[in-house]
Short mmCIF file of N, CA and C in Angstrom, two decimals:
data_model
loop_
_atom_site.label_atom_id
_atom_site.label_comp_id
_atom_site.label_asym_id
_atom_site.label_seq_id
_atom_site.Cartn_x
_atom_site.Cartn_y
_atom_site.Cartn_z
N UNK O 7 -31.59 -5.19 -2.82
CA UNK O 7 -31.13 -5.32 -1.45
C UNK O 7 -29.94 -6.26 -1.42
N UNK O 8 -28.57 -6.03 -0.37
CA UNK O 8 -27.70 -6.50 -0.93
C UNK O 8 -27.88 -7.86 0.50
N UNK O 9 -27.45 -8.76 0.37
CA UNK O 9 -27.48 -9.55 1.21
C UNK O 9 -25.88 -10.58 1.38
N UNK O 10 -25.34 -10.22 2.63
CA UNK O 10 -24.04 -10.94 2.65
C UNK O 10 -24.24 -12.33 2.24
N UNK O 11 -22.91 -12.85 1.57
CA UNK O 11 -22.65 -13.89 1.03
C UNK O 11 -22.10 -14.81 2.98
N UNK O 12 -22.18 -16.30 2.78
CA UNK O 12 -21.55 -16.94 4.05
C UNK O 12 -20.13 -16.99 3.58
N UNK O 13 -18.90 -16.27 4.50
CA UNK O 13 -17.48 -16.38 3.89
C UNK O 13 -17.11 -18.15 3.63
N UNK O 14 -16.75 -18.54 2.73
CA UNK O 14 -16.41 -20.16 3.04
C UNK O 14 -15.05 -20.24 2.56
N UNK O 15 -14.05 -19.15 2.63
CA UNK O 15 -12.70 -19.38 2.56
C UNK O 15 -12.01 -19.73 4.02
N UNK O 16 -11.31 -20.62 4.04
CA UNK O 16 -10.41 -20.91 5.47
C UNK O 16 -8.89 -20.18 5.28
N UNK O 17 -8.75 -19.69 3.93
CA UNK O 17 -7.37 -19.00 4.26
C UNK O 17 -7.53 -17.69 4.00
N UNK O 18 -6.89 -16.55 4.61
CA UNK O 18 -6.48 -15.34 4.64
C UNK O 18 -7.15 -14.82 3.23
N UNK O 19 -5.85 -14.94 2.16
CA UNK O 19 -6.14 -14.23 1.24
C UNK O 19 -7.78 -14.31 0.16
N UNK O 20 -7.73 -16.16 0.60
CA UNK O 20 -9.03 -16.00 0.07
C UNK O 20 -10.40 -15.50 0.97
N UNK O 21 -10.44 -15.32 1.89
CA UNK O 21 -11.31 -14.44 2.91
C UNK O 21 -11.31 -13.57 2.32
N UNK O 22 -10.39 -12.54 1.96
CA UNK O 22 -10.55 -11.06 1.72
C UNK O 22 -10.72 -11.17 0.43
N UNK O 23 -10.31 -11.95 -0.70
CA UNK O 23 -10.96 -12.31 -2.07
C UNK O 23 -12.51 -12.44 -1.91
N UNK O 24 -12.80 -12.87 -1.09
CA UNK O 24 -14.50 -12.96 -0.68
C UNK O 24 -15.17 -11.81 -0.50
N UNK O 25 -14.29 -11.40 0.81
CA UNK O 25 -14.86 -10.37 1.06
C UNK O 25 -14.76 -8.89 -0.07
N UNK O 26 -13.95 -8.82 -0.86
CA UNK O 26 -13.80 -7.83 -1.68
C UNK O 26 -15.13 -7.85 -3.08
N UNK O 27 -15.49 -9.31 -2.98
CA UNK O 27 -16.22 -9.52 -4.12
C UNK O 27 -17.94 -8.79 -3.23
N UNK O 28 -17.72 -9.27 -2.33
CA UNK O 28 -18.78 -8.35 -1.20
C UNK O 28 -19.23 -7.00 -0.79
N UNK O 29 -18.17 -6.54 -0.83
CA UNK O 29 -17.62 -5.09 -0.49
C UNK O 29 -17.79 -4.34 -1.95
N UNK O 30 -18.14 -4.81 -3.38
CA UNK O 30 -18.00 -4.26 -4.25
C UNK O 30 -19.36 -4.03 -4.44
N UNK O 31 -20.17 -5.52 -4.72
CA UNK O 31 -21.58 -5.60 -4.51
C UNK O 31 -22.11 -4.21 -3.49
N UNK O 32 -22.05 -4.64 -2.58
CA UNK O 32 -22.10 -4.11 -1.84
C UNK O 32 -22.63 -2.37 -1.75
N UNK O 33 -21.27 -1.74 -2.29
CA UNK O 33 -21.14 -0.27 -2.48
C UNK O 33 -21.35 0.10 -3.71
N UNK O 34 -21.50 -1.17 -4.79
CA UNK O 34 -21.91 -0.74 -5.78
C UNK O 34 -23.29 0.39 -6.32
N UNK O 35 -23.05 1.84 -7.10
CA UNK O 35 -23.93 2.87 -7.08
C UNK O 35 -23.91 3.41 -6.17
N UNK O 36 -23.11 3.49 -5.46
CA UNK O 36 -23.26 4.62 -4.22
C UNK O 36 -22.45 5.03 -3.90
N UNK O 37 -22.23 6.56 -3.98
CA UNK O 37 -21.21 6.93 -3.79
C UNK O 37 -20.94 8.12 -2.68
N UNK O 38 -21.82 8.05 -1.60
CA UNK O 38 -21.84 8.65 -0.56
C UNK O 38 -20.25 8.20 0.59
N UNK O 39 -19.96 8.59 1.00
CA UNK O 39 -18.33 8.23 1.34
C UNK O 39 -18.81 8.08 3.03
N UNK O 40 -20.09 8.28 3.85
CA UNK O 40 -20.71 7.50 5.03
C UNK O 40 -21.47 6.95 4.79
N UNK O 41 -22.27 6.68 3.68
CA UNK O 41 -22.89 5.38 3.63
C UNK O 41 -22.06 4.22 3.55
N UNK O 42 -21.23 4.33 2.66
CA UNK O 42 -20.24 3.41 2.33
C UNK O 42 -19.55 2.85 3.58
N UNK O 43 -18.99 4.01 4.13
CA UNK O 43 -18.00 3.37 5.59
C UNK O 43 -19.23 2.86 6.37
N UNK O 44 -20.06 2.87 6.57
CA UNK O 44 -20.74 2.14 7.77
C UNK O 44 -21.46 1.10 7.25
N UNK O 45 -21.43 0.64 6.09
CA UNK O 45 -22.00 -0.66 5.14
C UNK O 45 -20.30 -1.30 5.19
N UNK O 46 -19.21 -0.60 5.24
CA UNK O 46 -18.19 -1.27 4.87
C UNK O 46 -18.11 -1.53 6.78
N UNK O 47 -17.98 -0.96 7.48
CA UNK O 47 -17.74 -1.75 9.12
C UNK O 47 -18.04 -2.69 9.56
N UNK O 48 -19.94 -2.85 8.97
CA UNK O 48 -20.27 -3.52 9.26
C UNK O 48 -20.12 -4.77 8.88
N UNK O 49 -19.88 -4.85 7.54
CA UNK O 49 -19.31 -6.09 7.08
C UNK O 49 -18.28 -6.90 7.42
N UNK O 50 -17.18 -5.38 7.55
CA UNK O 50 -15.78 -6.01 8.40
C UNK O 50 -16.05 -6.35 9.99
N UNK O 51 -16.79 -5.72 10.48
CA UNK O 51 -17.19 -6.14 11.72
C UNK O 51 -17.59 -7.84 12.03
N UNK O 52 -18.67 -7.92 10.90
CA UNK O 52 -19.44 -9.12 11.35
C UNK O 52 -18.96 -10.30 10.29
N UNK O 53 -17.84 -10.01 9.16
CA UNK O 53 -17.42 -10.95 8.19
C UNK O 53 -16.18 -11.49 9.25
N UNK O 54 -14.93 -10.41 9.61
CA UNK O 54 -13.82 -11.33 10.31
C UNK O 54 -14.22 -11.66 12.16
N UNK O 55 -13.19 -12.54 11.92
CA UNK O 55 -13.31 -12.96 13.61
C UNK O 55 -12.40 -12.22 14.22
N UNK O 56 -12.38 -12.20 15.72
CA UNK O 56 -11.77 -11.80 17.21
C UNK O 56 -11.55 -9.98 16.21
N UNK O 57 -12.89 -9.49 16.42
CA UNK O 57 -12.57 -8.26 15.99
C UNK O 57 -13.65 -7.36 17.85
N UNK O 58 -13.44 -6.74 17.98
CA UNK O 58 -14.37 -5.85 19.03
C UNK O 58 -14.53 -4.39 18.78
N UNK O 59 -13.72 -4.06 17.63
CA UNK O 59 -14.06 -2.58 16.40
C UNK O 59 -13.74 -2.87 15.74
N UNK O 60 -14.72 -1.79 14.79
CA UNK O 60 -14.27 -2.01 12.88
C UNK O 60 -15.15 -0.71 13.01
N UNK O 61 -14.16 0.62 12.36
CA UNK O 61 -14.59 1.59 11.84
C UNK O 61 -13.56 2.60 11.05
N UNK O 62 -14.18 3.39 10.90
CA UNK O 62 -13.70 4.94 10.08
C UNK O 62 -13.70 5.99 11.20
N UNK O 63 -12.46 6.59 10.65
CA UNK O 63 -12.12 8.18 11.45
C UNK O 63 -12.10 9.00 10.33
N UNK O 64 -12.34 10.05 10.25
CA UNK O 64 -12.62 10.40 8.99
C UNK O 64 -11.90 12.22 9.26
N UNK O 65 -10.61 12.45 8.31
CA UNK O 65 -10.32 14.14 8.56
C UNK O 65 -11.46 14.94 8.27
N UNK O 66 -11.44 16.01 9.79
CA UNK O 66 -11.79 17.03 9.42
C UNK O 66 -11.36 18.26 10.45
N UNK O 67 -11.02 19.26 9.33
CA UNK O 67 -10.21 20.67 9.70
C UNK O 67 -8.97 19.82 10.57
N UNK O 68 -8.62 18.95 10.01
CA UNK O 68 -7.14 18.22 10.44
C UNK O 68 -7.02 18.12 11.51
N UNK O 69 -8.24 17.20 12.15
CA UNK O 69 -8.04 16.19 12.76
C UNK O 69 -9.21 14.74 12.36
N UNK O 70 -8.40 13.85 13.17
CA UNK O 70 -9.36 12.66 12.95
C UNK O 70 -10.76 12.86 13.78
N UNK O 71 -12.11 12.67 12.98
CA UNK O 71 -13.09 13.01 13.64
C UNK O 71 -13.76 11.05 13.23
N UNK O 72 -14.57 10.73 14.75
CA UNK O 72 -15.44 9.20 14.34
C UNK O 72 -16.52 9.26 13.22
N UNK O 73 -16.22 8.29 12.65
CA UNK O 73 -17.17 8.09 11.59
C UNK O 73 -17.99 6.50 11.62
N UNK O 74 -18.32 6.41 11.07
CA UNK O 74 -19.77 4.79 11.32
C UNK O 74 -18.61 4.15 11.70
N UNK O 75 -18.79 3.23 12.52
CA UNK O 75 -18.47 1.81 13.15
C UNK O 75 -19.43 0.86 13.81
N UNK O 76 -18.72 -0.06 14.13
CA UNK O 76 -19.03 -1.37 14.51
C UNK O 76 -18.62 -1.37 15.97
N UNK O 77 -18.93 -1.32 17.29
CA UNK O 77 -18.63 -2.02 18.20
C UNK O 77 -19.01 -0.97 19.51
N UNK O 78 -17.72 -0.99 20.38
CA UNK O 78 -18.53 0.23 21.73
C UNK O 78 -18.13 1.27 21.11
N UNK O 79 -19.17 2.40 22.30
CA UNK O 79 -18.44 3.62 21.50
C UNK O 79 -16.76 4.05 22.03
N UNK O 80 -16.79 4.97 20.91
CA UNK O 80 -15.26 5.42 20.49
C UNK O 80 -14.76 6.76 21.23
N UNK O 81 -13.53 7.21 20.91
CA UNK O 81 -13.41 8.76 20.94
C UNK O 81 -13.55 8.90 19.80
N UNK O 82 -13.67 10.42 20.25
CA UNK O 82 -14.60 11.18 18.76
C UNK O 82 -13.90 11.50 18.21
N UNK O 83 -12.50 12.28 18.75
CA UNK O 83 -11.40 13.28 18.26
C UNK O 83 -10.34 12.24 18.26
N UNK O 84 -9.33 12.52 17.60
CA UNK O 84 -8.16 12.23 17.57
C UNK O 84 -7.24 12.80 16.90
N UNK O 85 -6.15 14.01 17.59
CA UNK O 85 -5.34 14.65 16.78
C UNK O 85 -3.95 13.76 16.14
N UNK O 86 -4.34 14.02 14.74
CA UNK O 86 -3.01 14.03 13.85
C UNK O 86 -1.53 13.43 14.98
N UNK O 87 -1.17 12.66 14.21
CA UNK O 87 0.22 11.89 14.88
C UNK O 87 0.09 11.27 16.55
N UNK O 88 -1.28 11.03 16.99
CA UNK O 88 -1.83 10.37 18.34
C UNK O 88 -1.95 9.52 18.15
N UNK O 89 -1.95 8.38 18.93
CA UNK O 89 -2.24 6.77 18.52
C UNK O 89 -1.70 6.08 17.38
N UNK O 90 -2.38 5.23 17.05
CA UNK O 90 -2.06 4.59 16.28
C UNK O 90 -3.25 4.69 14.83
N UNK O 91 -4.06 5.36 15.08
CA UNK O 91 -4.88 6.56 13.94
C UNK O 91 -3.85 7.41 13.63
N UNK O 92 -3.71 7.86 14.50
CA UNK O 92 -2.27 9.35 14.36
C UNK O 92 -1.13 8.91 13.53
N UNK O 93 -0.75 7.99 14.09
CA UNK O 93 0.49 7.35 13.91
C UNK O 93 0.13 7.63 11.71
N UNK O 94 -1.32 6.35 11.73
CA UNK O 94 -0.71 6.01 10.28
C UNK O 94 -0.93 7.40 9.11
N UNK O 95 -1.36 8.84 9.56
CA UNK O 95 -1.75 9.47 9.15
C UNK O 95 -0.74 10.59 9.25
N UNK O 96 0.26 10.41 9.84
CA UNK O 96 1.18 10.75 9.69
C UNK O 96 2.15 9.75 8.86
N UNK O 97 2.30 9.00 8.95
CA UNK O 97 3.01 7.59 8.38
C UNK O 97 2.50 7.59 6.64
N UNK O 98 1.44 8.01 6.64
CA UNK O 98 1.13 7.46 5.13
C UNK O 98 0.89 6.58 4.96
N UNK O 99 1.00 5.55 5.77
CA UNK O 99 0.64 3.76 5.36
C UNK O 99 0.45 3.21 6.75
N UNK O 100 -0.35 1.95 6.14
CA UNK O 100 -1.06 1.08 6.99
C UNK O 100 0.11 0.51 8.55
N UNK O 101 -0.20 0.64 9.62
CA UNK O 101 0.35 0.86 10.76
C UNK O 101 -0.29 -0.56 11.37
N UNK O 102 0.30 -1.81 11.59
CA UNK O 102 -0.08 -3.06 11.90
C UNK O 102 1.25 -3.01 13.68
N UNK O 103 -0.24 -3.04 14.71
CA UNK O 103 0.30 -3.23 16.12
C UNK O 103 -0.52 -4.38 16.61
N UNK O 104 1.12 -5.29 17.21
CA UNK O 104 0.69 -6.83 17.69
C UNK O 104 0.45 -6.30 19.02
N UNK O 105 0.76 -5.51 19.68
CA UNK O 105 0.32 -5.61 21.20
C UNK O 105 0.02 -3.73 21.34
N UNK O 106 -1.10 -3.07 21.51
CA UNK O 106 -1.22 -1.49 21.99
C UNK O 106 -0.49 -1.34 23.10
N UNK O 107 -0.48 -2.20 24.23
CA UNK O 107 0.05 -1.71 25.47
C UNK O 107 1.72 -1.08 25.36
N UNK O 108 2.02 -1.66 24.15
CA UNK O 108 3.81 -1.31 23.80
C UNK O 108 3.94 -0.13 22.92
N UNK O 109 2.44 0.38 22.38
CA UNK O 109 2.46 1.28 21.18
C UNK O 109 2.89 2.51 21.89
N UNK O 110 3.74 3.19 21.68
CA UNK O 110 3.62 4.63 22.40
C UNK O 110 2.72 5.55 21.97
N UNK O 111 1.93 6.13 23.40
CA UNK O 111 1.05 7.26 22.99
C UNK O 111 -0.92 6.46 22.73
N UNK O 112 -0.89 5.28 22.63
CA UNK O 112 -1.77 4.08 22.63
C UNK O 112 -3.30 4.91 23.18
N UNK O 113 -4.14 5.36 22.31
CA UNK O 113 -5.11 5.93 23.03
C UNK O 113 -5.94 4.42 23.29
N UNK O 114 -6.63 4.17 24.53
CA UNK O 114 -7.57 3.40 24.77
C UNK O 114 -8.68 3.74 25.19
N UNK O 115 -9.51 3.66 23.77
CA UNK O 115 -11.20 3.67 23.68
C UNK O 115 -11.94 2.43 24.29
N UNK O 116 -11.05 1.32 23.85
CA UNK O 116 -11.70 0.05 24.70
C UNK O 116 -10.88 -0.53 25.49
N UNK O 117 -10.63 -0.43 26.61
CA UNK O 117 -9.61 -1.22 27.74
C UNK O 117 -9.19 -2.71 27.29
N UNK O 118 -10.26 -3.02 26.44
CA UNK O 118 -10.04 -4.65 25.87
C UNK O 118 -9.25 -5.48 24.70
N UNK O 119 -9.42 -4.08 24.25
CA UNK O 119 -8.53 -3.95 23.15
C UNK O 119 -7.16 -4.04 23.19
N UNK O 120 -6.25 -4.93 22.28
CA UNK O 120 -5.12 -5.33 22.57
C UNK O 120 -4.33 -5.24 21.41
N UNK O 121 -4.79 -5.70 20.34
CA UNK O 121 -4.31 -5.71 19.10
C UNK O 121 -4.83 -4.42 18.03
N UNK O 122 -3.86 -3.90 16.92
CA UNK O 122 -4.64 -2.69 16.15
C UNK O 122 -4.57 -3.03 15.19
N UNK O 123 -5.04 -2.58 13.86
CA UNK O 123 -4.40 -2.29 12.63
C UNK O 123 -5.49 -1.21 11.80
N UNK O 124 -4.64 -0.12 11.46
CA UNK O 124 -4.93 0.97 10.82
C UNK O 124 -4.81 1.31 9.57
N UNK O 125 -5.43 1.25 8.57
CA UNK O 125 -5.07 1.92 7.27
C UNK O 125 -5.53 3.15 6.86
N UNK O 126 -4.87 4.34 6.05
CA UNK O 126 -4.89 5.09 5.74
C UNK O 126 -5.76 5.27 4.31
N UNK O 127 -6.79 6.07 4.23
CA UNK O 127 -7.46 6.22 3.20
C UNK O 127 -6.79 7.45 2.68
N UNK O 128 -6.20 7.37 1.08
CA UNK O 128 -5.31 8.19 0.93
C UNK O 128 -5.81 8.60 -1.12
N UNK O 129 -5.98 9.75 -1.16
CA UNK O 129 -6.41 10.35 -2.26
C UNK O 129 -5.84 11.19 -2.59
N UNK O 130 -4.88 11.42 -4.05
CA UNK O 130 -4.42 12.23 -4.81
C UNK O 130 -3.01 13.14 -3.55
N UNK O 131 -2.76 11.88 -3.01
CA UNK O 131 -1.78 12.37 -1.92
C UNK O 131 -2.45 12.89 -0.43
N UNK O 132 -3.61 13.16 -0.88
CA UNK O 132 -4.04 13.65 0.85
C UNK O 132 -4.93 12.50 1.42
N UNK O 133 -4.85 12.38 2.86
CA UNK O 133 -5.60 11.44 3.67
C UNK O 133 -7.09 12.17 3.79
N UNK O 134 -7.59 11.44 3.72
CA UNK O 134 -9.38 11.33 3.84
C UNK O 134 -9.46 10.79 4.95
N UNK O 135 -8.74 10.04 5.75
CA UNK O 135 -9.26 9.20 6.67
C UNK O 135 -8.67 8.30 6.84
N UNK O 136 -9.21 7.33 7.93
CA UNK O 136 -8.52 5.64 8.11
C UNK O 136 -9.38 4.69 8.35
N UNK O 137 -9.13 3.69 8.06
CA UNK O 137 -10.00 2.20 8.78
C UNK O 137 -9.30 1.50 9.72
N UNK O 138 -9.95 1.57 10.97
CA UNK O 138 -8.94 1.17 12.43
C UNK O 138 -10.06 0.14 12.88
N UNK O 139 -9.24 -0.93 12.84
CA UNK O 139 -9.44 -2.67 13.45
C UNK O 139 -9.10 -2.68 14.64
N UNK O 140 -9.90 -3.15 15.68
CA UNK O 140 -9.23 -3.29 17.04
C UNK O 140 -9.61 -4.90 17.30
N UNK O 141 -8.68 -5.48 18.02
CA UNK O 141 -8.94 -6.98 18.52
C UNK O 141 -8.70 -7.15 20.00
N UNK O 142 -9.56 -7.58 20.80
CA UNK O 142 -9.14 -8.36 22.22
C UNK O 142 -8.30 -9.36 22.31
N UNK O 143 -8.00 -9.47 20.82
CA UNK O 143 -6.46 -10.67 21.11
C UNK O 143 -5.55 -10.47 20.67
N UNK O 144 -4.18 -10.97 21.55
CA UNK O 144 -2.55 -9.77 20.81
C UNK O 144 -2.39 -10.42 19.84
N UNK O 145 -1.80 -10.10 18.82
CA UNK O 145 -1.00 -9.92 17.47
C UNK O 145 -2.39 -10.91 16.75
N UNK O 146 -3.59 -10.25 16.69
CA UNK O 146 -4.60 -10.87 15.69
C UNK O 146 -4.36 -10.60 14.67
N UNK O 147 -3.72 -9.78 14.28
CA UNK O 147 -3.67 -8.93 12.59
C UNK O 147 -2.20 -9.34 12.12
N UNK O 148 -2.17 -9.75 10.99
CA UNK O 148 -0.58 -10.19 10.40
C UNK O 148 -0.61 -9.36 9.30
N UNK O 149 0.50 -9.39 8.48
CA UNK O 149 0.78 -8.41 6.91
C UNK O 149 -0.64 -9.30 6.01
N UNK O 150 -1.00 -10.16 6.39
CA UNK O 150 -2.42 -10.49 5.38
C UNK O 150 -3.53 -9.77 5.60
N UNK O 151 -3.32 -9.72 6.73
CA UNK O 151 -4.78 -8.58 7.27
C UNK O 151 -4.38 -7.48 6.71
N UNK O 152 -3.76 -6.87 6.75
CA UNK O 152 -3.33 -5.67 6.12
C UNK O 152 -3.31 -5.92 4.65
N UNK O 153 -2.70 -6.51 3.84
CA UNK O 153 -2.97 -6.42 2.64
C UNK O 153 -4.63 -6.21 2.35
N UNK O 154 -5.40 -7.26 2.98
CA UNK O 154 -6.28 -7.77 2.48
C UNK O 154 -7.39 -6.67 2.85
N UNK O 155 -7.26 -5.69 4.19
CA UNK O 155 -7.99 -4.59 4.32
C UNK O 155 -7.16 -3.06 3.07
N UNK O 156 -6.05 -3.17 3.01
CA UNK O 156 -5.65 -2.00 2.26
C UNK O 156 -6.37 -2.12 0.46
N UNK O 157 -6.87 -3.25 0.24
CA UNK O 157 -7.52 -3.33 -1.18
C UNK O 157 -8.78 -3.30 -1.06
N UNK O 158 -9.21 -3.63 0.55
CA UNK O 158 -10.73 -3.19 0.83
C UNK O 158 -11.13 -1.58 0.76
N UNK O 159 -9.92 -1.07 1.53
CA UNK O 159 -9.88 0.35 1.35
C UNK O 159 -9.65 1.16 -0.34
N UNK O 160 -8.84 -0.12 -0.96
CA UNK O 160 -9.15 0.73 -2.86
C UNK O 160 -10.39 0.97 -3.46
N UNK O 161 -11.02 -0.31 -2.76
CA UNK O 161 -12.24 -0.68 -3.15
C UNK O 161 -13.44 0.74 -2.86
N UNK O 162 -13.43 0.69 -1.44
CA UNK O 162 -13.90 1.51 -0.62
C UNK O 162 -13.81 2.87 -1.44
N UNK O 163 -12.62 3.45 -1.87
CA UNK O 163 -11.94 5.03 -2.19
C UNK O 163 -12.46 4.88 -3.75
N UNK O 164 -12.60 3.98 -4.63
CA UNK O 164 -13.20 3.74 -6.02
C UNK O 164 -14.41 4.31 -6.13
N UNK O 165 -15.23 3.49 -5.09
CA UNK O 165 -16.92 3.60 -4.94
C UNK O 165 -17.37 5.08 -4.42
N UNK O 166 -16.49 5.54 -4.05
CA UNK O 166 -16.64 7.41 -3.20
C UNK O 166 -16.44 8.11 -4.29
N UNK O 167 -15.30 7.74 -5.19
CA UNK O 167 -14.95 8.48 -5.80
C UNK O 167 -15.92 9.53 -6.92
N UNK O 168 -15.71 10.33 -7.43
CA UNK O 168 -16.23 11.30 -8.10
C UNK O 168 -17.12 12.67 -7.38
#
């Protein structure tokens, strides 16, 4: 039984050094690709602060369909190049928004939600999916958050793999 570690890093990179050593444990032997995302939300959910989602959208028949998360519920659908799911899935890479209200096209699942950041789960060139962070506070997410979730997501795409 895996049991979270208490994070005791105060800076960025070492947070997600923590958390990666977590996230490995974690998913280690399992290679179900929804077990994983909803063991991985929840962690990201309840490991970082000023978060109010942490989940997976996951392609299917090309579009973004919800997959396990953390927080209220979601929309279910989301077509290709919509939001800021859309956005990074068209984009190819991780899509970091300090304020949604400025994002064009900004779907809002949670009215509270203010801040995004999206990464693209990306295999042998095709997207599998994304991991979309939402925060009630503007510009919560910096290029560390993003680094530090895009190696969560290697992590994540390792443990699925095969």
């Amino acid at each position: 039984m895996f049991e979270a570690a208490i994070l005791t890093s105060t800076d960025k990179p070492g947070l997600y050094r923590e958390l990666a050593v977590q996230l490995e444990a974690l998913l280690r032997g399992e290679r179900d690709p929804v077990a994983n995302a909803a063991n991985m939300s929840a962690l990201l959910f309840h490991s970082l602060p000023d978060l109010n989602w942490a989940g997976f959208y996951l392609m299917r028949d090309g579009m973004l369909v919800l997959g396990p998360f953390q927080g209220k519920p979601a929309c279910v659908r989301i077509p290709v190049g919509r939001g800021v799911c859309g956005a990074a899935v068209v984009r190819r890479e991780s899509v970091l928004v300090e304020d949604v209200h400025a994002f064009p096209g900004h779907i809002a699942c949670d009215a509270a939600s203010r801040s995004e950041l999206v990464v693209p789960l990306l295999r042998d060139g095709a997207v599998l999916g994304v991991i979309d962070l939402d925060s009630p506070r503007p510009a919560r997410f910096t290029p560390e958050d993003q680094a530090g979730i895009e190696a969560l997501a290697r992590i994540y795409l390792a443990a699925c793999a095969g």
